[in-house]
mmCIF file of C-alpha atoms in Angstrom:
data_model
loop_
_atom_site.group_PDB
_atom_site.id
_atom_site.type_symbol
_atom_site.label_atom_id
_atom_site.label_comp_id
_atom_site.label_asym_id
_atom_site.label_seq_id
_atom_site.Cartn_x
_atom_site.Cartn_y
_atom_site.Cartn_z
ATOM 1 C CA MET A 24 -13.803 -2.688 1.993
ATOM 2 C CA ARG A 25 -14.238 -0.523 5.025
ATOM 3 C CA ASN A 26 -16.573 -2.847 6.961
ATOM 4 C CA ASN A 27 -14.962 -5.333 9.318
ATOM 5 C CA ASN A 28 -11.570 -3.802 8.535
ATOM 6 C CA SER A 29 -9.102 -3.203 11.240
ATOM 7 C CA LEU A 30 -5.405 -2.912 11.380
ATOM 8 C CA GLU A 31 -5.093 -6.468 12.757
ATOM 9 C CA ASN A 32 -6.286 -7.782 9.356
ATOM 10 C CA TYR A 33 -3.073 -6.604 7.752
ATOM 11 C CA PRO A 34 0.306 -8.386 8.336
ATOM 12 C CA LEU A 35 2.426 -5.470 7.153
ATOM 13 C CA HIS A 36 2.413 -2.142 8.914
ATOM 14 C CA VAL A 37 4.282 1.154 8.067
ATOM 15 C CA LYS A 38 3.995 4.221 10.303
ATOM 16 C CA VAL A 39 3.916 7.595 8.630
ATOM 17 C CA ASN A 40 3.635 11.054 10.142
ATOM 18 C CA THR A 41 1.719 13.790 8.341
ATOM 19 C CA ARG A 42 3.521 16.921 7.358
ATOM 20 C CA TRP A 43 2.621 20.567 7.252
ATOM 21 C CA ARG A 44 2.982 20.542 3.464
ATOM 22 C CA ASP A 45 0.331 17.778 3.161
ATOM 23 C CA LEU A 46 -2.428 20.217 3.997
ATOM 24 C CA ASP A 47 -4.726 21.851 1.442
ATOM 25 C CA ALA A 48 -6.683 25.133 1.582
ATOM 26 C CA PHE A 49 -9.456 23.365 3.615
ATOM 27 C CA GLY A 50 -7.083 22.586 6.481
ATOM 28 C CA HIS A 51 -7.065 18.869 6.108
ATOM 29 C CA VAL A 52 -4.617 16.513 4.350
ATOM 30 C CA ASN A 53 -5.076 16.777 0.615
ATOM 31 C CA ASN A 54 -6.538 13.591 -0.952
ATOM 32 C CA ALA A 55 -3.674 13.377 -3.394
ATOM 33 C CA VAL A 56 -1.247 12.881 -0.552
ATOM 34 C CA PHE A 57 -2.943 9.658 0.419
ATOM 35 C CA ALA A 58 -1.339 8.089 -2.686
ATOM 36 C CA THR A 59 2.070 9.143 -1.356
ATOM 37 C CA TYR A 60 1.413 7.513 2.051
ATOM 38 C CA ILE A 61 0.448 4.314 0.206
ATOM 39 C CA GLU A 62 3.492 4.564 -2.155
ATOM 40 C CA THR A 63 5.698 5.009 0.930
ATOM 41 C CA ALA A 64 4.372 1.802 2.508
ATOM 42 C CA ARG A 65 4.651 -0.064 -0.817
ATOM 43 C CA GLY A 66 8.284 0.948 -1.033
ATOM 44 C CA THR A 67 9.035 -1.120 2.073
ATOM 45 C CA LEU A 68 7.987 -4.241 0.040
ATOM 46 C CA PHE A 69 10.802 -3.618 -2.468
ATOM 47 C CA LYS A 70 13.283 -3.867 0.414
ATOM 48 C CA LYS A 71 11.458 -6.786 1.976
ATOM 49 C CA TRP A 72 11.502 -8.687 -1.325
ATOM 50 C CA SER A 73 15.033 -7.483 -2.275
ATOM 51 C CA LEU A 74 13.746 -5.963 -5.567
ATOM 52 C CA PRO A 75 15.536 -3.106 -7.365
ATOM 53 C CA PHE A 76 13.700 0.134 -7.538
ATOM 54 C CA ASP A 77 15.958 1.917 -10.057
ATOM 55 C CA GLY A 78 14.195 0.949 -13.224
ATOM 56 C CA THR A 79 16.516 -1.943 -14.136
ATOM 57 C CA GLY A 80 16.277 -5.716 -14.019
ATOM 58 C CA GLN A 81 13.147 -7.501 -12.744
ATOM 59 C CA SER A 82 11.018 -5.500 -10.338
ATOM 60 C CA LEU A 83 7.505 -4.095 -9.965
ATOM 61 C CA THR A 84 5.415 -1.424 -11.640
ATOM 62 C CA VAL A 85 2.030 -0.022 -10.824
ATOM 63 C CA ALA A 86 -0.782 -0.648 -13.315
ATOM 64 C CA SER A 87 -3.676 0.904 -11.347
ATOM 65 C CA ILE A 88 -4.446 2.506 -8.055
ATOM 66 C CA SER A 89 -7.828 3.237 -6.490
ATOM 67 C CA ILE A 90 -8.450 5.027 -3.178
ATOM 68 C CA ASP A 91 -11.708 5.380 -1.278
ATOM 69 C CA TYR A 92 -11.769 8.117 1.290
ATOM 70 C CA TRP A 93 -13.882 7.615 4.427
ATOM 71 C CA GLN A 94 -12.960 10.598 6.584
ATOM 72 C CA GLN A 95 -10.810 13.652 6.747
ATOM 73 C CA LEU A 96 -7.200 13.505 8.092
ATOM 74 C CA LYS A 97 -5.917 16.421 10.086
ATOM 75 C CA HIS A 98 -2.312 17.442 10.795
ATOM 76 C CA PRO A 99 -0.456 16.613 12.907
ATOM 77 C CA SER A 100 -1.301 12.858 12.929
ATOM 78 C CA GLU A 101 0.579 9.633 13.092
ATOM 79 C CA ILE A 102 -0.939 7.147 10.718
ATOM 80 C CA ILE A 103 -0.329 3.559 10.021
ATOM 81 C CA VAL A 104 -0.711 2.044 6.590
ATOM 82 C CA GLY A 105 -1.722 -1.613 6.785
ATOM 83 C CA GLN A 106 -0.926 -3.784 3.712
ATOM 84 C CA LYS A 107 -1.549 -7.222 2.393
ATOM 85 C CA ILE A 108 -1.497 -9.044 -0.911
ATOM 86 C CA SER A 109 -5.252 -9.552 -1.435
ATOM 87 C CA SER A 110 -5.197 -11.464 -4.753
ATOM 88 C CA ILE A 111 -2.602 -12.871 -7.105
ATOM 89 C CA GLY A 112 -2.681 -13.576 -10.836
ATOM 90 C CA THR A 113 -0.174 -14.885 -13.410
ATOM 91 C CA LYS A 114 1.843 -11.668 -13.920
ATOM 92 C CA SER A 115 0.192 -9.223 -11.458
ATOM 93 C CA PHE A 116 -1.170 -9.016 -7.948
ATOM 94 C CA ASN A 117 -3.159 -6.700 -5.792
ATOM 95 C CA ILE A 118 -1.989 -4.943 -2.677
ATOM 96 C CA GLU A 119 -4.832 -3.896 -0.399
ATOM 97 C CA SER A 120 -3.962 -0.989 1.860
ATOM 98 C CA SER A 121 -5.873 0.749 4.598
ATOM 99 C CA ILE A 122 -4.775 3.947 6.386
ATOM 100 C CA PHE A 123 -5.517 4.241 10.082
ATOM 101 C CA ILE A 124 -4.965 7.024 12.598
ATOM 102 C CA ASN A 125 -2.741 5.522 15.230
ATOM 103 C CA SER A 126 -5.363 6.243 17.918
ATOM 104 C CA ASP A 127 -8.063 4.337 15.967
ATOM 105 C CA GLN A 128 -6.871 1.106 14.524
ATOM 106 C CA LYS A 129 -10.469 -0.322 13.960
ATOM 107 C CA ASN A 130 -11.777 2.273 11.373
ATOM 108 C CA PRO A 131 -9.697 3.149 8.348
ATOM 109 C CA ILE A 132 -9.753 6.729 7.044
ATOM 110 C CA ALA A 133 -8.914 5.549 3.500
ATOM 111 C CA THR A 134 -8.676 2.142 1.681
ATOM 112 C CA SER A 135 -6.894 1.304 -1.437
ATOM 113 C CA ILE A 136 -6.296 -1.335 -4.054
ATOM 114 C CA VAL A 137 -3.053 -1.155 -6.055
ATOM 115 C CA VAL A 138 -2.577 -3.453 -9.019
ATOM 116 C CA VAL A 139 1.131 -4.290 -9.321
ATOM 117 C CA VAL A 140 2.735 -5.950 -12.310
ATOM 118 C CA CYS A 141 5.956 -8.000 -12.219
ATOM 119 C CA PHE A 142 8.082 -6.427 -14.844
ATOM 120 C CA ASP A 143 11.516 -6.851 -16.516
ATOM 121 C CA PHE A 144 12.660 -3.377 -17.197
ATOM 122 C CA ASP A 145 15.629 -4.470 -19.360
ATOM 123 C CA LYS A 146 13.286 -6.363 -21.747
ATOM 124 C CA GLN A 147 10.341 -4.047 -21.271
ATOM 125 C CA LYS A 148 7.781 -6.847 -20.699
ATOM 126 C CA SER A 149 5.797 -8.353 -17.906
ATOM 127 C CA VAL A 150 6.973 -11.482 -16.277
ATOM 128 C CA PRO A 151 5.333 -14.115 -13.997
ATOM 129 C CA VAL A 152 4.769 -13.180 -10.353
ATOM 130 C CA PHE A 153 7.925 -13.724 -8.408
ATOM 131 C CA LYS A 154 8.016 -16.787 -6.099
ATOM 132 C CA LYS A 155 8.668 -14.737 -2.960
ATOM 133 C CA ILE A 156 5.466 -12.796 -3.581
ATOM 134 C CA ILE A 157 3.486 -15.976 -4.117
ATOM 135 C CA ASP A 158 4.981 -17.522 -0.970
ATOM 136 C CA GLU A 159 4.048 -14.437 1.079
ATOM 137 C CA PHE A 160 0.471 -14.488 -0.320
ATOM 138 C CA LYS A 161 0.166 -18.206 0.617
ATOM 139 C CA GLU A 162 1.568 -17.585 4.112
ATOM 140 C CA HIS A 163 -0.843 -14.795 4.960
ATOM 141 C CA ASN A 164 -3.914 -16.261 3.215
ATOM 142 C CA LYS A 165 -3.415 -19.865 4.318
ATOM 143 C CA VAL A 166 -3.604 -21.116 0.778
#
């Protein structure tokens, strides 16, 4: 997923600054923190799609997350998380994310796929993918 991957391939961008607390004993940003950066970016989608994120009603839940690390990230850095819906199913969809250092928007330092399930928290069961998500997928993928 790293080849031919630049920030311009992602319609959604979220800027995040590294924090001192993100560092590990080796002096670079700990790999577990990358999931937090991706989560922060994903949280903007809840607002964009007007979905609750309090565990009630119909919203989203994560079924799986995978992250590939391509290079170290030092602090302080301003990063940009690029996101797009990369595939869509009946009740779930994938969000592809790439993390870029602001000064190099052509080479991601990490890439990720998050499998997201549309979920009814009141009934505790999955539901079909919401129309606004399908519409966004079609818009950005020219389907």
